PDB file of C-alpha atoms in Angstrom:
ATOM      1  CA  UNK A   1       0.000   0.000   0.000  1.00 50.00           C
ATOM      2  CA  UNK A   2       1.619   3.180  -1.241  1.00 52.00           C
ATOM      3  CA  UNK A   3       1.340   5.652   1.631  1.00 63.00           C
ATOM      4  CA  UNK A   4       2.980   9.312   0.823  1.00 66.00           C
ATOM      5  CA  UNK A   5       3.968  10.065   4.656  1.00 71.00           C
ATOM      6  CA  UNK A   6       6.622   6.567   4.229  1.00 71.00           C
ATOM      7  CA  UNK A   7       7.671   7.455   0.918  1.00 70.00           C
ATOM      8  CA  UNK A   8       8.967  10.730   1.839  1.00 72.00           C
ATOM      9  CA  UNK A   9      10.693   9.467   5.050  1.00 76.00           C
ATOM     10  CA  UNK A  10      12.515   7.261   2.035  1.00 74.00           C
ATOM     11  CA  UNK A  11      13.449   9.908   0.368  1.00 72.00           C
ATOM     12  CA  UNK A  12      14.604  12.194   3.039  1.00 75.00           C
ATOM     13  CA  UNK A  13      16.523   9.324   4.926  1.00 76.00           C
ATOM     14  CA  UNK A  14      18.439   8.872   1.591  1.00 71.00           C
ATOM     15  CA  UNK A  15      19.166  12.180   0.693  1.00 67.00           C
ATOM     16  CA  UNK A  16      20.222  12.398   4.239  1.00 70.00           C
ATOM     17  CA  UNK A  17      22.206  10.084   3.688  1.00 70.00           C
ATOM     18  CA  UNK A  18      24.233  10.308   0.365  1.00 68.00           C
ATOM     19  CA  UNK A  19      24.390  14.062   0.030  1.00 60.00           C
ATOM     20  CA  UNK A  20      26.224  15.102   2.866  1.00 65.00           C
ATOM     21  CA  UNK A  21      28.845  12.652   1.459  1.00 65.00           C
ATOM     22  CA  UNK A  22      28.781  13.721  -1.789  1.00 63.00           C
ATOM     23  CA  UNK A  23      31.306  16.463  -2.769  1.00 65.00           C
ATOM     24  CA  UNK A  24      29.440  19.324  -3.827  1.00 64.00           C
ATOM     25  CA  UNK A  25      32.071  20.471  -6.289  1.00 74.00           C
ATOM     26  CA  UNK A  26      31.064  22.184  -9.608  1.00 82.00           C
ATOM     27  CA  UNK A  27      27.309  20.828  -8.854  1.00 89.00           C
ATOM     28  CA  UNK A  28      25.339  24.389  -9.396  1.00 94.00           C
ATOM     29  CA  UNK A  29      22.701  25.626  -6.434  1.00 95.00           C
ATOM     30  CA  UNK A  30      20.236  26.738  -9.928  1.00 97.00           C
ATOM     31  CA  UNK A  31      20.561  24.455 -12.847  1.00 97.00           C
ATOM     32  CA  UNK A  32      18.881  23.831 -16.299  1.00 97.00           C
ATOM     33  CA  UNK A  33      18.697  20.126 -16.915  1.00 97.00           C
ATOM     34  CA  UNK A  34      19.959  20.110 -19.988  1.00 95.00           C
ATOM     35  CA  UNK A  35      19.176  17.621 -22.917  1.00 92.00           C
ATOM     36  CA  UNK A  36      20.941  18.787 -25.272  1.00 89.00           C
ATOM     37  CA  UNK A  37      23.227  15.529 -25.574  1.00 92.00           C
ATOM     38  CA  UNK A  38      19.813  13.388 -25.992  1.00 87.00           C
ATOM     39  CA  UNK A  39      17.697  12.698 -29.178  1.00 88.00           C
ATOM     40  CA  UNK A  40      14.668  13.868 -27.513  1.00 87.00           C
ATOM     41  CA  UNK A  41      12.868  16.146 -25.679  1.00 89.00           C
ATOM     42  CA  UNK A  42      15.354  18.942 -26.631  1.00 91.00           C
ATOM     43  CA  UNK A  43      15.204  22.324 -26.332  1.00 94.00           C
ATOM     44  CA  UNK A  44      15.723  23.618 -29.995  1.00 95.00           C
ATOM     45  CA  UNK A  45      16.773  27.416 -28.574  1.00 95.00           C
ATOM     46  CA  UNK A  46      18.494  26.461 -25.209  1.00 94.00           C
ATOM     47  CA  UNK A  47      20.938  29.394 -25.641  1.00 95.00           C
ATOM     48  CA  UNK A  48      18.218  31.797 -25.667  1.00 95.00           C
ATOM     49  CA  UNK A  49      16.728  30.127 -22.688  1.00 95.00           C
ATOM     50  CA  UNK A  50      20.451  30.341 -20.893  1.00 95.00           C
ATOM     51  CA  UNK A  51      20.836  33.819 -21.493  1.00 95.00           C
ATOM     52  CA  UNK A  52      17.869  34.838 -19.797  1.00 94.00           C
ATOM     53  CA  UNK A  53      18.342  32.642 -16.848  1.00 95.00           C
ATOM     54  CA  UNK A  54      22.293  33.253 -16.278  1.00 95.00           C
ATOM     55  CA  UNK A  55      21.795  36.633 -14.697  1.00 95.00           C
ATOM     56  CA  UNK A  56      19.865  34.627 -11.979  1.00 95.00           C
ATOM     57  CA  UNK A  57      22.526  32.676 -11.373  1.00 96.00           C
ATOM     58  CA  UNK A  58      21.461  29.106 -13.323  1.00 96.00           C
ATOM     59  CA  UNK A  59      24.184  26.817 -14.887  1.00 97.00           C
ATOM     60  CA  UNK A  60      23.349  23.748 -17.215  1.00 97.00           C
ATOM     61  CA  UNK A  61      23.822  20.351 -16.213  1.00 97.00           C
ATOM     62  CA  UNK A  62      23.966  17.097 -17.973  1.00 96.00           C
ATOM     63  CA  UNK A  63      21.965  14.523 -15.913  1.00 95.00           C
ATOM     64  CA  UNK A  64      24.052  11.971 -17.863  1.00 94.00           C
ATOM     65  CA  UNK A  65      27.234  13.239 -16.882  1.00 94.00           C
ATOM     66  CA  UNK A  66      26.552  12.393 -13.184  1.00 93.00           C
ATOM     67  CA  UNK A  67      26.601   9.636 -11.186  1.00 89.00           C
ATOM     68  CA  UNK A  68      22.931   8.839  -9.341  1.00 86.00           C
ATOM     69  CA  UNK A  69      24.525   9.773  -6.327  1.00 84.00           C
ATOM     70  CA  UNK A  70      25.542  12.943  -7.467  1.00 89.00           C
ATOM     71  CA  UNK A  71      22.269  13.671  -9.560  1.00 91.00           C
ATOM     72  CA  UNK A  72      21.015  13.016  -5.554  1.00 86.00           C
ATOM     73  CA  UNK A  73      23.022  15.723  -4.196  1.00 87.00           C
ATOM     74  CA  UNK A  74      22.417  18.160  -6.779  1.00 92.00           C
ATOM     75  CA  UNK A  75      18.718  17.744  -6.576  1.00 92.00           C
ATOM     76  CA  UNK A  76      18.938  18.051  -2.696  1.00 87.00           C
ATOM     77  CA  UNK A  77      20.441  21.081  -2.547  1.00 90.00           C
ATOM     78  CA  UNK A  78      18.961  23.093  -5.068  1.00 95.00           C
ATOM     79  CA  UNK A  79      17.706  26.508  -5.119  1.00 96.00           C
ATOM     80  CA  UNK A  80      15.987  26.214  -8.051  1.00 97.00           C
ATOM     81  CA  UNK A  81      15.221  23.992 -11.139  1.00 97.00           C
ATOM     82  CA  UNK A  82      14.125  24.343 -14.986  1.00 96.00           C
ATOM     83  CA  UNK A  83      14.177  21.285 -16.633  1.00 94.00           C
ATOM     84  CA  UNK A  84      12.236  19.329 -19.730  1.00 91.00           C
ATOM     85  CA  UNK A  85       9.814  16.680 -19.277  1.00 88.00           C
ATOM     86  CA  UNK A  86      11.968  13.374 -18.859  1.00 85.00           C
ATOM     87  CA  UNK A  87      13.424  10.066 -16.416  1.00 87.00           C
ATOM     88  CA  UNK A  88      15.743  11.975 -14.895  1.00 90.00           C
ATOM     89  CA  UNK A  89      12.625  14.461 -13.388  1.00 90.00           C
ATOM     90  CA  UNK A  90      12.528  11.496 -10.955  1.00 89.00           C
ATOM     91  CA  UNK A  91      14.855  13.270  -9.031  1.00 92.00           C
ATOM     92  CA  UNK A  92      12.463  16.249  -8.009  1.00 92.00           C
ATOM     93  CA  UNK A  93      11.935  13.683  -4.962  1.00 88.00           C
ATOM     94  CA  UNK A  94      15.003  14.853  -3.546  1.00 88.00           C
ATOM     95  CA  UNK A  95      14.496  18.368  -3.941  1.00 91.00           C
ATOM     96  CA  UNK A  96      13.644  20.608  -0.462  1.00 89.00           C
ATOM     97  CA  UNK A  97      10.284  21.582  -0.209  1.00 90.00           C
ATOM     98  CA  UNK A  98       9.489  24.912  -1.265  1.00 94.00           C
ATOM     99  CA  UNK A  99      11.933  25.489  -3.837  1.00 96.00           C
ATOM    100  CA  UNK A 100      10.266  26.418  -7.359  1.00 96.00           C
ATOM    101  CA  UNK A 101      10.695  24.127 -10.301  1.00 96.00           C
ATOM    102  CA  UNK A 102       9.941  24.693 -13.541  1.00 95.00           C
ATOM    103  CA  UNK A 103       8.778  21.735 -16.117  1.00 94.00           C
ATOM    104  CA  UNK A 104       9.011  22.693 -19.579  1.00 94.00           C
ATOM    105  CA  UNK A 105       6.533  20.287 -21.449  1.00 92.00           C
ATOM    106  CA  UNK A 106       5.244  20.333 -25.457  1.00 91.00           C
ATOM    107  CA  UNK A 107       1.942  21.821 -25.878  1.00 88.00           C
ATOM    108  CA  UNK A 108      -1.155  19.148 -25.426  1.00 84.00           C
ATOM    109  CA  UNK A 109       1.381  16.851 -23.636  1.00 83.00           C
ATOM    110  CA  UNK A 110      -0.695  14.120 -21.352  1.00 72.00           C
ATOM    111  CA  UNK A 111       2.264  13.090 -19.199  1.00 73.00           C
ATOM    112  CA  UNK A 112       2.102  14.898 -16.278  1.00 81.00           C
ATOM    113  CA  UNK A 113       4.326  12.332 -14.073  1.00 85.00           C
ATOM    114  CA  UNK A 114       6.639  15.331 -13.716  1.00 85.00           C
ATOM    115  CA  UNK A 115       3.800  17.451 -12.431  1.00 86.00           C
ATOM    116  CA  UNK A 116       3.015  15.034  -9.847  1.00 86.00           C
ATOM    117  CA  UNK A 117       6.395  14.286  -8.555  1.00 86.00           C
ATOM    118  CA  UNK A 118       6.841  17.800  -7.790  1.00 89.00           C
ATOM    119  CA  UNK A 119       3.424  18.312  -6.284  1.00 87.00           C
ATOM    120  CA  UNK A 120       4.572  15.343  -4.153  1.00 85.00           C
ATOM    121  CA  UNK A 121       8.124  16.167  -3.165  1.00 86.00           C
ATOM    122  CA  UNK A 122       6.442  19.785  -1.926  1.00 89.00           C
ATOM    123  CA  UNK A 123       7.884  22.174  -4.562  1.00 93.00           C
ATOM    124  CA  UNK A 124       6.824  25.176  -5.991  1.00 93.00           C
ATOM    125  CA  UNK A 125       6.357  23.854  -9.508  1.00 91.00           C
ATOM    126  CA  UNK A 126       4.792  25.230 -12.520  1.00 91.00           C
ATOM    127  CA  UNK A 127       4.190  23.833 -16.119  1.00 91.00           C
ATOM    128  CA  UNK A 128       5.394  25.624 -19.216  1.00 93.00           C
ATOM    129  CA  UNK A 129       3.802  24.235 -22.197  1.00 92.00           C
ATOM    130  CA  UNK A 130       6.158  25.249 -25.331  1.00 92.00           C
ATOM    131  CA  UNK A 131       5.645  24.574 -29.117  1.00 92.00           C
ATOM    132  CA  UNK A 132       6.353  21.254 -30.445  1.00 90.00           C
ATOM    133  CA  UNK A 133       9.339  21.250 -33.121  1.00 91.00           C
ATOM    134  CA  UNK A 134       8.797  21.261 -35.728  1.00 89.00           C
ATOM    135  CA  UNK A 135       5.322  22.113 -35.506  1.00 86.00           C
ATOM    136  CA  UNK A 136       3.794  19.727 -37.164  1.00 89.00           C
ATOM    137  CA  UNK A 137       5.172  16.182 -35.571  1.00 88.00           C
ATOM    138  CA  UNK A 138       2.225  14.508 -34.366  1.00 87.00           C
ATOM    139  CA  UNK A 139       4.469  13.500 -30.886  1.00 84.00           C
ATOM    140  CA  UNK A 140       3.307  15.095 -28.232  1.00 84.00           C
ATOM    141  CA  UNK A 141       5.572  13.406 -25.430  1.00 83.00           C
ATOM    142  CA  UNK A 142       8.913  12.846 -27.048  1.00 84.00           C
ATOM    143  CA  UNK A 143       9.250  16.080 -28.981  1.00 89.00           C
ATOM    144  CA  UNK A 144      11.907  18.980 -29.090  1.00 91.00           C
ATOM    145  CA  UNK A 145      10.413  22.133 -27.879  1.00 92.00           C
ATOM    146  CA  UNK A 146      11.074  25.916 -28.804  1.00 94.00           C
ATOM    147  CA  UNK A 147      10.120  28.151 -25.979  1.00 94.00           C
ATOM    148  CA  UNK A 148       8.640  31.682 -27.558  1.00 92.00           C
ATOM    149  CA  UNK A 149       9.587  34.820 -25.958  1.00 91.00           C
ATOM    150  CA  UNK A 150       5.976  34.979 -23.885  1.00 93.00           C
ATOM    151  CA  UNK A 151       7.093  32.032 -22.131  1.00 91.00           C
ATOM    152  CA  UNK A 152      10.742  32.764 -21.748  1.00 93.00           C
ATOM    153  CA  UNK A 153       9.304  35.859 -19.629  1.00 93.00           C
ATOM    154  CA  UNK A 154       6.718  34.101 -17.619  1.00 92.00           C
ATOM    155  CA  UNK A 155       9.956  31.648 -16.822  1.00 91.00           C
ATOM    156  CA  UNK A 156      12.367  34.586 -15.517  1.00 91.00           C
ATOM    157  CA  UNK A 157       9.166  36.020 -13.846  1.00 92.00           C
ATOM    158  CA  UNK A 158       8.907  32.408 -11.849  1.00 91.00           C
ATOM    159  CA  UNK A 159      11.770  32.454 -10.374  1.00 92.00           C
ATOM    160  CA  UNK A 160      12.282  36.378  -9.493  1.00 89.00           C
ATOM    161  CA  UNK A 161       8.532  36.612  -8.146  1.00 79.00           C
TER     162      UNK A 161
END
């Protein structure tokens, strides 16, 4: 029987105990999971999106780049996340309550796993639906995404509000 109040003693117990023994190193405090070394679920003007963000002090990461106990510690001590619909999201369970997240998902997407991990880990999480790319793929989970400049400013204004 799934019962949220054990789940997160899981999850803090663990991050408990692997991040504290986990250098923190060149792991960034406000990240951008980045897919840009993937085949999916890319975001076609990432640079854009990076030069908006940089002032407030986010860095790209490569979840595939980092061990799982280091994709653990960076999650746990975050100050703040933007990342794509994807596996690695999974880690939004070790993320401090409170902190805000933001999901970047193509327009009409039904997965909302993401969603619900952050609802569940506490965070203060918001959806961004972008355009699929190109436009007219009928995928509406595995697509790239190009985030318009609308939504580029409702991001910034998520994380300075």
């Amino acid at each position: 029987v799934f019962s949220a109040g054990k789940c997160r003693l899981l999850v803090d117990v663990f991050s408990f105990l692997i991040a504290p023994k986990t250098s923190w190193g060149n792991l960034p405090a406000r990240f951008v999971v980045s897919r840009g070394k993937t085949r999916s679920r890319r975001v076609v003007n990432e640079a854009e999106l990076l030069v908006r963000l940089e002032p407030l002090g986010f860095r790209p990461v490569y979840l595939e780049d980092l061990s799982l106990v280091e994709q653990i510690t960076l999650f746990a001590r975050a100050e703040a996340i933007v990342a794509s619909t994807g596996a690695g999201l999974v880690n939004l369970i070790h993320a401090r309550p409170g902190i805000p997240v933001a999901i970047l998902m193509p327009e009409e997407c039904p997965d909302l796993v993401c969603r619900d991990i952050a609802s569940f880990a506490g965070l203060r999480n918001a959806i961004f639906y972008a355009q699929r790319h190109p436009p007219d793929t009928t995928d509406k989970i595995g697509c790239d995404i190009t985030l318009d400049g609308q939504l580029l400013t409702n991001l910034v204004r998520h994380f300075t509000a």
